[in-house]
């Protein structure tokens, strides 16, 4: 069926004279016969005139606020599908409408959220995502929960409560999910929109917070104990690959250091077991290579069930570092290297070690805590999986490299890797330069990588190669 009979495009607008004509023109090129309705929120510039000149129907909102404008537009729709667009967007791609309505046409989704290449804004990263991780963790994977590019069935949208203010977009996402709707996020490429002043961002954060917490309370997910988890949520957010990807724009050289046996003497879980009296229990699982990695990881996590979070922190702070770790990493960073810690252990420890050696980031798995007590469950960091790897389901440090290369320009990123044990081999093999330090297995001496006795030899080699 043609879009003309299925789709209405709604564009809430307030003082958007600069971009509104271009946004409408993009829609017109892709769907010449689709009705476009601009809901004006009391503009005092030329928004109305330019929207009408571009061929849109313009109506005035009945109440100030983006959400109220979205409701007013929805009340005028006579088609089965609706596409909401923001009025300040630039760089919209030529197949935007096809991408946004494709899942609706296929019958695979009831609501479609856009995911675009620009990283999440400050309110998204500092307010929306942390609160979603606490109250609606099943929605935490959405990259742009506050994005205003939304397509959905008219029938579904009319059953939802649309907030009057900036909380409307995340409210639509949560409400649709709670109603059992099928919600998907699709990639629409890179877009450009106007940055907002600090006072508006502050208001947006307040309204987004209220929208999420009201829905958490209404669905019996709101409790004081959950606020105690915000610190852990913030900690885990530092271990997401999205945080790392933002730093790649200014880096063309990355050094990845294993933690256990490489940056620290010994292994974190062994030290934890010793301090908590669980050595015998850990020994049952630690070096079991006759079971799959996932089962082994889950079993080791169970060993530390009911251990207080402060014990993980205390042990990580007291772990003996390899004596020249700090100097080697600081030298690399001074010369423009982005330095990361990549560990099969727990992020709560890896991030502390990262801070102790002054590295830039850490990637590791997430031990779960409830009221600061370990639940004995571990969540695999998504950076350890990659859809284009030989075995996409495989949890491997090599996949961290694949994600790094995905974010960089082809051929522009040089990656060095440093490890000491068998689980480091895939990472070493995928790096442009690999180093093993005091290797724990004979197989590490058979690869093309270089064996060193001190981490300073790594920095010496990499900095020397850069000058030749």
Short mmCIF file of C-alpha atoms in Angstrom, two decimals:
data_model
loop_
_atom_site.label_atom_id
_atom_site.label_comp_id
_atom_site.label_asym_id
_atom_site.label_seq_id
_atom_site.Cartn_x
_atom_site.Cartn_y
_atom_site.Cartn_z
CA UNK A 1 0.00 0.00 0.00
CA UNK A 2 1.11 3.55 -0.61
CA UNK A 3 2.24 5.71 2.29
CA UNK A 4 -0.46 8.23 1.34
CA UNK A 5 -3.12 5.87 2.66
CA UNK A 6 -1.16 4.63 5.68
CA UNK A 7 0.91 7.45 7.13
CA UNK A 8 0.60 10.94 8.57
CA UNK A 9 3.72 12.91 9.53
CA UNK A 10 3.42 15.13 12.61
CA UNK A 11 6.00 17.81 13.43
CA UNK A 12 5.68 19.73 16.72
CA UNK A 13 7.47 23.08 16.32
CA UNK A 14 8.40 26.16 18.32
CA UNK A 15 10.46 28.91 16.69
CA UNK A 16 12.10 26.59 14.15
CA UNK A 17 12.16 28.87 11.10
CA UNK A 18 15.72 27.88 10.25
CA UNK A 19 15.13 24.13 9.75
CA UNK A 20 11.39 23.52 9.40
CA UNK A 21 11.35 23.97 5.61
CA UNK A 22 14.20 21.53 5.10
CA UNK A 23 12.58 18.88 7.32
CA UNK A 24 9.32 19.12 5.36
CA UNK A 25 11.23 18.99 2.06
CA UNK A 26 12.93 15.72 3.09
CA UNK A 27 9.52 14.17 3.76
CA UNK A 28 8.09 15.50 0.49
CA UNK A 29 10.91 13.95 -1.55
CA UNK A 30 10.36 10.56 0.03
CA UNK A 31 6.56 10.55 0.19
CA UNK A 32 5.06 13.28 -2.01
CA UNK A 33 1.44 12.54 -1.12
CA UNK A 34 1.71 12.00 2.63
CA UNK A 35 -0.07 14.57 4.79
CA UNK A 36 2.33 16.62 6.89
CA UNK A 37 0.91 18.46 9.89
CA UNK A 38 3.00 21.00 11.78
CA UNK A 39 1.67 21.71 15.26
CA UNK A 40 2.91 25.16 16.17
CA UNK A 41 3.54 25.84 19.85
CA UNK A 42 3.12 29.62 19.69
CA UNK A 43 6.10 30.50 17.48
CA UNK A 44 6.95 34.19 17.18
CA UNK A 45 9.33 33.78 14.24
CA UNK A 46 8.58 32.70 10.66
CA UNK A 47 8.00 29.01 11.47
CA UNK A 48 4.35 29.03 10.37
CA UNK A 49 4.99 30.86 7.11
CA UNK A 50 7.90 28.63 6.11
CA UNK A 51 6.03 25.46 7.03
CA UNK A 52 3.06 26.47 4.91
CA UNK A 53 5.30 27.53 2.04
CA UNK A 54 6.90 24.05 2.14
CA UNK A 55 3.47 22.45 1.76
CA UNK A 56 2.55 21.46 5.30
CA UNK A 57 -0.74 21.96 7.07
CA UNK A 58 -0.22 24.11 10.16
CA UNK A 59 -2.37 24.05 13.30
CA UNK A 60 -1.86 25.81 16.60
CA UNK A 61 -1.32 23.77 19.75
CA UNK A 62 -4.01 24.06 22.40
CA UNK A 63 -1.45 24.11 25.21
CA UNK A 64 2.19 25.10 25.44
CA UNK A 65 4.48 22.05 25.52
CA UNK A 66 5.82 19.45 23.10
CA UNK A 67 3.68 16.64 24.45
CA UNK A 68 0.49 18.67 24.17
CA UNK A 69 1.36 19.45 20.54
CA UNK A 70 1.88 15.75 19.85
CA UNK A 71 -1.57 14.96 21.27
CA UNK A 72 -3.19 17.73 19.22
CA UNK A 73 -1.62 16.34 16.07
CA UNK A 74 -2.61 12.77 16.92
CA UNK A 75 -6.23 13.85 17.26
CA UNK A 76 -6.18 14.94 13.60
CA UNK A 77 -4.73 11.71 12.19
CA UNK A 78 -6.93 9.54 9.96
CA UNK A 79 -4.29 7.01 8.86
CA UNK A 80 -3.22 3.79 10.61
CA UNK A 81 0.39 4.96 11.10
CA UNK A 82 1.97 8.09 12.54
CA UNK A 83 5.52 9.39 12.20
CA UNK A 84 6.68 12.10 14.61
CA UNK A 85 9.65 14.25 13.59
CA UNK A 86 11.43 17.05 15.42
CA UNK A 87 11.49 20.39 13.62
CA UNK A 88 15.19 21.15 14.20
CA UNK A 89 16.74 18.17 12.45
CA UNK A 90 19.40 18.29 9.76
CA UNK A 91 21.10 15.55 7.79
CA UNK A 92 17.98 13.37 7.49
CA UNK A 93 18.68 10.49 5.13
CA UNK A 94 16.80 9.77 1.93
CA UNK A 95 15.24 6.53 3.17
CA UNK A 96 14.14 7.80 6.59
CA UNK A 97 10.43 7.11 6.10
CA UNK A 98 11.09 3.65 4.68
CA UNK A 99 13.31 2.75 7.63
CA UNK A 100 10.90 4.08 10.24
CA UNK A 101 7.77 2.51 8.77
CA UNK A 102 9.34 -0.75 7.55
CA UNK A 103 8.74 -2.67 10.82
CA UNK A 104 5.13 -1.42 10.87
CA UNK A 105 4.57 -2.58 7.30
CA UNK A 106 6.12 -5.96 8.05
CA UNK A 107 3.93 -6.36 11.12
CA UNK A 108 6.99 -6.91 13.32
CA UNK A 109 6.56 -3.82 15.52
CA UNK A 110 3.90 -1.53 16.97
CA UNK A 111 6.30 1.29 17.86
CA UNK A 112 9.58 2.25 16.20
CA UNK A 113 12.21 4.48 17.82
CA UNK A 114 15.04 5.99 15.78
CA UNK A 115 18.66 5.34 16.67
CA UNK A 116 21.13 7.72 15.11
CA UNK A 117 24.90 7.95 14.95
CA UNK A 118 25.28 11.00 17.15
CA UNK A 119 25.87 9.83 20.70
CA UNK A 120 23.23 10.48 23.32
CA UNK A 121 22.99 14.00 24.70
CA UNK A 122 23.71 15.04 28.23
CA UNK A 123 20.20 14.51 29.54
CA UNK A 124 20.08 11.08 27.90
CA UNK A 125 23.38 9.92 29.37
CA UNK A 126 23.21 11.60 32.78
CA UNK A 127 19.50 11.31 33.56
CA UNK A 128 17.41 9.04 31.34
CA UNK A 129 19.71 6.04 30.96
CA UNK A 130 20.72 5.77 34.65
CA UNK A 131 17.06 5.90 35.73
CA UNK A 132 16.00 3.37 33.10
CA UNK A 133 18.73 1.00 34.27
CA UNK A 134 17.33 1.16 37.80
CA UNK A 135 13.57 1.12 37.19
CA UNK A 136 13.19 -0.35 33.68
CA UNK A 137 16.40 -2.32 33.00
CA UNK A 138 14.73 -4.18 30.14
CA UNK A 139 14.68 -0.85 28.24
CA UNK A 140 18.25 0.15 29.05
CA UNK A 141 19.51 -1.10 25.67
CA UNK A 142 17.73 1.68 23.78
CA UNK A 143 20.42 4.05 22.51
CA UNK A 144 18.17 7.10 22.10
CA UNK A 145 15.29 6.77 24.60
CA UNK A 146 14.62 10.53 24.40
CA UNK A 147 14.72 10.73 20.61
CA UNK A 148 11.76 12.53 19.05
CA UNK A 149 11.73 10.51 15.82
CA UNK A 150 9.01 7.95 16.54
CA UNK A 151 6.72 5.90 14.31
CA UNK A 152 3.81 3.87 15.57
CA UNK A 153 0.35 2.63 14.95
CA UNK A 154 -2.29 5.25 15.56
CA UNK A 155 -4.29 2.74 17.57
CA UNK A 156 -1.43 2.14 20.01
CA UNK A 157 -0.45 5.79 20.38
CA UNK A 158 -4.02 6.76 21.23
CA UNK A 159 -3.97 4.37 24.20
CA UNK A 160 -0.86 5.99 25.70
CA UNK A 161 -0.55 8.90 28.10
CA UNK A 162 1.50 11.60 26.40
CA UNK A 163 3.11 13.95 28.90
CA UNK A 164 2.76 17.66 28.17
CA UNK A 165 6.49 18.33 28.38
CA UNK A 166 9.96 16.92 27.62
CA UNK A 167 9.10 13.65 29.34
CA UNK A 168 6.81 12.70 26.47
CA UNK A 169 9.27 10.67 24.36
CA UNK A 170 10.60 8.42 27.11
CA UNK A 171 7.06 8.15 28.48
CA UNK A 172 5.85 6.78 25.13
CA UNK A 173 8.65 4.19 25.19
CA UNK A 174 7.86 3.01 28.72
CA UNK A 175 4.07 3.03 28.33
CA UNK A 176 4.20 1.10 25.06
CA UNK A 177 6.46 -1.49 26.67
CA UNK A 178 4.22 -1.84 29.73
CA UNK A 179 1.22 -2.41 27.45
CA UNK A 180 3.03 -5.30 25.81
CA UNK A 181 3.62 -3.51 22.51
CA UNK A 182 6.44 -4.63 20.26
CA UNK A 183 9.01 -1.84 20.36
CA UNK A 184 12.09 -1.73 18.15
CA UNK A 185 14.89 0.74 17.50
CA UNK A 186 16.17 1.26 13.95
CA UNK A 187 19.33 2.96 12.72
CA UNK A 188 18.73 6.09 10.64
CA UNK A 189 22.32 7.26 10.19
CA UNK A 190 23.78 10.52 11.37
CA UNK A 191 21.64 13.53 12.14
CA UNK A 192 22.31 17.07 13.30
CA UNK A 193 20.19 19.07 15.70
CA UNK A 194 20.60 22.25 17.68
CA UNK A 195 22.36 22.15 21.03
CA UNK A 196 20.28 23.39 23.95
CA UNK A 197 21.26 26.00 26.59
CA UNK A 198 21.98 24.80 30.10
CA UNK A 199 18.77 26.16 31.61
CA UNK A 200 16.68 24.22 29.10
CA UNK A 201 18.71 21.06 29.69
CA UNK A 202 18.09 21.41 33.42
CA UNK A 203 14.34 21.67 32.84
CA UNK A 204 14.45 18.73 30.43
CA UNK A 205 16.29 16.56 32.98
CA UNK A 206 13.72 17.40 35.63
CA UNK A 207 10.78 16.54 33.40
CA UNK A 208 12.37 13.34 32.07
CA UNK A 209 13.12 12.21 35.64
CA UNK A 210 9.52 12.85 36.68
CA UNK A 211 8.16 10.91 33.69
CA UNK A 212 10.27 7.85 34.45
CA UNK A 213 9.72 7.83 38.21
CA UNK A 214 5.95 8.37 37.94
CA UNK A 215 5.75 5.30 35.73
CA UNK A 216 8.02 3.34 38.06
CA UNK A 217 5.72 4.14 40.98
CA UNK A 218 2.57 3.31 38.99
CA UNK A 219 4.01 -0.09 38.03
CA UNK A 220 5.20 -0.88 41.59
CA UNK A 221 8.86 -0.60 40.69
CA UNK A 222 9.61 2.38 42.88
CA UNK A 223 11.33 1.84 46.21
CA UNK A 224 13.91 3.56 48.33
CA UNK A 225 16.26 0.60 47.98
CA UNK A 226 16.51 1.24 44.27
CA UNK A 227 18.06 4.61 44.92
CA UNK A 228 20.85 2.78 46.73
CA UNK A 229 21.59 1.06 43.43
CA UNK A 230 22.13 4.31 41.53
CA UNK A 231 25.81 4.38 42.48
CA UNK A 232 26.29 0.92 41.05
CA UNK A 233 24.34 1.87 37.93
CA UNK A 234 26.61 4.88 37.47
CA UNK A 235 29.65 2.67 38.01
CA UNK A 236 28.49 0.18 35.39
CA UNK A 237 27.71 2.94 32.92
CA UNK A 238 31.44 3.73 32.90
CA UNK A 239 32.05 0.21 31.63
CA UNK A 240 29.85 0.44 28.56
CA UNK A 241 31.43 0.50 25.12
CA UNK A 242 29.50 3.64 24.24
CA UNK A 243 31.63 5.57 26.74
CA UNK A 244 34.79 4.25 25.11
CA UNK A 245 33.60 4.95 21.56
CA UNK A 246 33.31 8.67 22.25
CA UNK A 247 37.01 8.88 23.00
CA UNK A 248 38.06 7.21 19.76
CA UNK A 249 37.37 10.34 17.75
CA UNK A 250 40.60 11.85 19.05
CA UNK A 251 42.71 8.67 19.13
CA UNK A 252 44.39 6.57 16.47
CA UNK A 253 46.40 4.33 18.82
CA UNK A 254 44.88 2.09 21.50
CA UNK A 255 46.70 -0.15 23.98
CA UNK A 256 44.64 -2.87 25.69
CA UNK A 257 46.03 -4.39 28.89
CA UNK A 258 44.73 -7.55 30.53
CA UNK A 259 44.29 -7.15 34.29
CA UNK A 260 44.99 -10.45 36.09
CA UNK A 261 48.67 -11.36 35.87
CA UNK A 262 49.41 -8.41 33.60
CA UNK A 263 48.66 -5.20 35.48
CA UNK A 264 48.32 -6.92 38.84
CA UNK A 265 50.22 -9.74 40.45
CA UNK A 266 47.91 -12.75 40.72
CA UNK A 267 44.16 -12.94 40.07
CA UNK A 268 41.41 -10.85 41.57
CA UNK A 269 38.96 -13.72 42.20
CA UNK A 270 41.63 -15.77 43.98
CA UNK A 271 42.41 -12.88 46.28
CA UNK A 272 38.69 -12.31 46.87
CA UNK A 273 38.21 -15.97 47.72
CA UNK A 274 41.10 -15.87 50.17
CA UNK A 275 39.76 -12.78 51.93
CA UNK A 276 36.22 -14.17 52.16
CA UNK A 277 37.09 -17.76 53.10
CA UNK A 278 35.89 -19.23 49.81
CA UNK A 279 39.12 -20.67 48.40
CA UNK A 280 37.96 -24.31 48.30
CA UNK A 281 34.67 -23.37 46.65
CA UNK A 282 36.42 -21.27 44.01
CA UNK A 283 38.97 -24.01 43.26
CA UNK A 284 36.12 -26.25 42.04
CA UNK A 285 35.50 -23.90 39.08
CA UNK A 286 38.49 -21.66 38.48
CA UNK A 287 40.46 -23.61 35.89
CA UNK A 288 37.73 -25.89 34.59
CA UNK A 289 38.18 -26.03 30.82
CA UNK A 290 35.86 -29.02 30.44
CA UNK A 291 32.79 -26.77 30.74
CA UNK A 292 31.72 -23.83 28.60
CA UNK A 293 32.87 -20.33 29.52
CA UNK A 294 29.36 -19.12 30.39
CA UNK A 295 28.73 -21.94 32.88
CA UNK A 296 32.16 -21.41 34.41
CA UNK A 297 31.60 -17.66 34.75
CA UNK A 298 28.19 -18.15 36.35
CA UNK A 299 29.55 -20.73 38.77
CA UNK A 300 32.44 -18.50 39.86
CA UNK A 301 30.03 -15.60 40.41
CA UNK A 302 27.93 -17.84 42.68
CA UNK A 303 30.98 -18.34 44.87
CA UNK A 304 30.78 -14.68 45.89
CA UNK A 305 27.06 -14.55 46.61
CA UNK A 306 26.27 -12.48 49.72
CA UNK A 307 29.69 -10.79 49.79
CA UNK A 308 29.36 -7.08 50.50
CA UNK A 309 30.28 -4.64 47.76
CA UNK A 310 32.81 -2.90 49.99
CA UNK A 311 34.85 -6.14 50.12
CA UNK A 312 35.18 -6.15 46.33
CA UNK A 313 36.30 -2.52 46.48
CA UNK A 314 38.75 -3.10 49.34
CA UNK A 315 40.43 -6.07 47.66
CA UNK A 316 40.70 -4.24 44.33
CA UNK A 317 42.37 -1.29 46.01
CA UNK A 318 44.89 -3.51 47.78
CA UNK A 319 45.86 -5.76 44.87
CA UNK A 320 49.61 -5.55 44.24
CA UNK A 321 50.30 -3.83 40.92
CA UNK A 322 53.10 -4.88 38.61
CA UNK A 323 55.86 -2.51 39.65
CA UNK A 324 56.21 -0.53 36.41
CA UNK A 325 52.54 -0.57 35.35
CA UNK A 326 51.88 3.07 36.23
CA UNK A 327 55.00 4.40 34.48
CA UNK A 328 54.37 2.36 31.32
CA UNK A 329 50.77 3.52 30.97
CA UNK A 330 51.52 7.16 31.73
CA UNK A 331 54.25 7.15 29.08
CA UNK A 332 51.86 5.79 26.48
CA UNK A 333 49.16 8.30 27.34
CA UNK A 334 51.61 11.20 27.16
CA UNK A 335 52.36 10.14 23.59
CA UNK A 336 48.70 10.11 22.58
CA UNK A 337 47.75 6.48 23.21
CA UNK A 338 44.27 5.63 24.49
CA UNK A 339 44.85 2.98 27.17
CA UNK A 340 42.25 0.47 28.34
CA UNK A 341 41.97 -2.44 30.78
CA UNK A 342 40.15 -5.43 29.28
CA UNK A 343 39.37 -8.16 31.79
CA UNK A 344 37.30 -11.33 32.07
CA UNK A 345 36.89 -10.44 35.74
CA UNK A 346 34.42 -7.96 37.26
CA UNK A 347 34.15 -4.31 36.33
CA UNK A 348 33.95 -3.22 39.97
CA UNK A 349 37.58 -4.41 40.30
CA UNK A 350 38.80 -3.58 36.79
CA UNK A 351 37.68 0.03 37.07
CA UNK A 352 39.53 0.48 40.35
CA UNK A 353 42.68 -1.01 38.84
CA UNK A 354 42.17 1.26 35.83
CA UNK A 355 42.13 4.27 38.12
CA UNK A 356 45.17 3.05 40.05
CA UNK A 357 47.27 2.79 36.89
CA UNK A 358 45.76 5.94 35.31
CA UNK A 359 44.34 4.18 32.24
CA UNK A 360 41.53 5.77 30.23
CA UNK A 361 38.84 3.09 30.41
CA UNK A 362 38.01 -0.42 31.57
CA UNK A 363 35.90 -3.12 29.93
CA UNK A 364 34.86 -6.10 32.09
CA UNK A 365 31.79 -8.04 33.19
CA UNK A 366 29.26 -6.76 35.71
CA UNK A 367 28.71 -8.43 39.06
CA UNK A 368 25.15 -7.77 40.23
CA UNK A 369 24.54 -6.16 43.62
CA UNK A 370 21.30 -5.71 45.55
CA UNK A 371 21.46 -3.26 48.45
CA UNK A 372 25.26 -3.44 48.06
CA UNK A 373 25.28 -7.23 48.53
CA UNK A 374 26.43 -9.53 45.71
CA UNK A 375 23.59 -11.55 44.20
CA UNK A 376 26.03 -14.10 42.80
CA UNK A 377 25.04 -13.33 39.22
CA UNK A 378 27.16 -11.76 36.53
CA UNK A 379 26.12 -9.91 33.38
CA UNK A 380 28.38 -10.34 30.37
CA UNK A 381 29.60 -7.03 28.99
CA UNK A 382 28.10 -6.71 25.47
CA UNK A 383 31.51 -5.53 24.19
CA UNK A 384 32.71 -9.16 24.54
CA UNK A 385 30.22 -10.27 21.86
CA UNK A 386 30.12 -9.17 18.23
CA UNK A 387 27.66 -10.11 15.51
CA UNK A 388 30.32 -10.36 12.80
CA UNK A 389 32.75 -12.50 14.77
CA UNK A 390 33.31 -16.11 13.57
CA UNK A 391 31.10 -17.28 16.45
CA UNK A 392 28.77 -14.38 17.36
CA UNK A 393 27.66 -16.08 20.55
CA UNK A 394 31.25 -16.45 21.75
CA UNK A 395 32.36 -14.31 24.68
CA UNK A 396 35.86 -13.16 23.80
CA UNK A 397 38.26 -10.27 24.32
CA UNK A 398 38.82 -10.33 20.56
CA UNK A 399 35.34 -8.91 20.14
CA UNK A 400 36.35 -5.78 22.03
CA UNK A 401 38.86 -5.15 19.24
CA UNK A 402 36.16 -5.68 16.62
CA UNK A 403 33.97 -3.06 18.28
CA UNK A 404 36.90 -0.63 18.42
CA UNK A 405 37.59 -1.04 14.73
CA UNK A 406 33.88 -0.60 13.93
CA UNK A 407 34.00 2.86 15.48
CA UNK A 408 37.16 4.01 13.72
CA UNK A 409 37.77 4.95 10.12
CA UNK A 410 38.92 1.92 8.10
CA UNK A 411 42.64 1.41 8.54
CA UNK A 412 43.02 4.38 10.87
CA UNK A 413 43.32 2.59 14.22
CA UNK A 414 46.44 0.81 15.52
CA UNK A 415 45.75 -1.58 18.42
CA UNK A 416 48.33 -3.09 20.75
CA UNK A 417 47.38 -5.82 23.23
CA UNK A 418 49.19 -7.12 26.32
CA UNK A 419 48.27 -10.33 28.15
CA UNK A 420 49.62 -13.31 30.01
CA UNK A 421 47.23 -16.27 29.73
CA UNK A 422 45.25 -18.43 27.30
CA UNK A 423 42.12 -16.28 27.48
CA UNK A 424 44.20 -13.40 26.10
CA UNK A 425 45.22 -15.25 22.93
CA UNK A 426 42.24 -14.11 20.77
CA UNK A 427 42.91 -10.50 21.76
CA UNK A 428 46.62 -10.82 21.03
CA UNK A 429 45.92 -12.47 17.68
CA UNK A 430 43.56 -9.67 16.62
CA UNK A 431 45.89 -6.83 17.57
CA UNK A 432 48.37 -5.05 15.32
CA UNK A 433 51.05 -5.60 17.97
CA UNK A 434 50.85 -8.24 20.69
CA UNK A 435 52.91 -8.71 23.86
CA UNK A 436 52.93 -11.43 26.49
CA UNK A 437 54.32 -10.80 29.95
CA UNK A 438 55.50 -13.76 32.02
CA UNK A 439 53.23 -16.08 29.94
CA UNK A 440 51.35 -18.71 31.94
CA UNK A 441 51.05 -21.26 29.15
CA UNK A 442 53.35 -22.63 26.49
CA UNK A 443 50.87 -21.72 23.74
CA UNK A 444 51.55 -18.04 24.39
CA UNK A 445 55.19 -18.58 23.39
CA UNK A 446 54.20 -19.95 19.98
CA UNK A 447 52.42 -16.93 18.59
CA UNK A 448 53.78 -14.00 16.59
CA UNK A 449 53.65 -11.71 19.58
CA UNK A 450 56.65 -10.58 21.62
CA UNK A 451 57.42 -11.86 25.11
CA UNK A 452 58.47 -9.28 27.71
CA UNK A 453 59.38 -9.40 31.38
CA UNK A 454 58.44 -5.83 32.25
CA UNK A 455 55.65 -3.55 31.06
CA UNK A 456 58.20 -0.82 30.42
CA UNK A 457 59.43 -2.99 27.54
CA UNK A 458 55.98 -2.65 25.98
CA UNK A 459 55.95 1.12 26.15
CA UNK A 460 59.57 1.23 24.94
CA UNK A 461 58.72 -0.90 21.90
CA UNK A 462 55.54 0.98 20.98
CA UNK A 463 57.05 4.43 21.38
CA UNK A 464 60.19 3.42 19.54
CA UNK A 465 58.15 2.03 16.63
CA UNK A 466 56.21 5.28 16.44
CA UNK A 467 59.39 7.29 15.89
CA UNK A 468 60.85 5.05 13.16
#
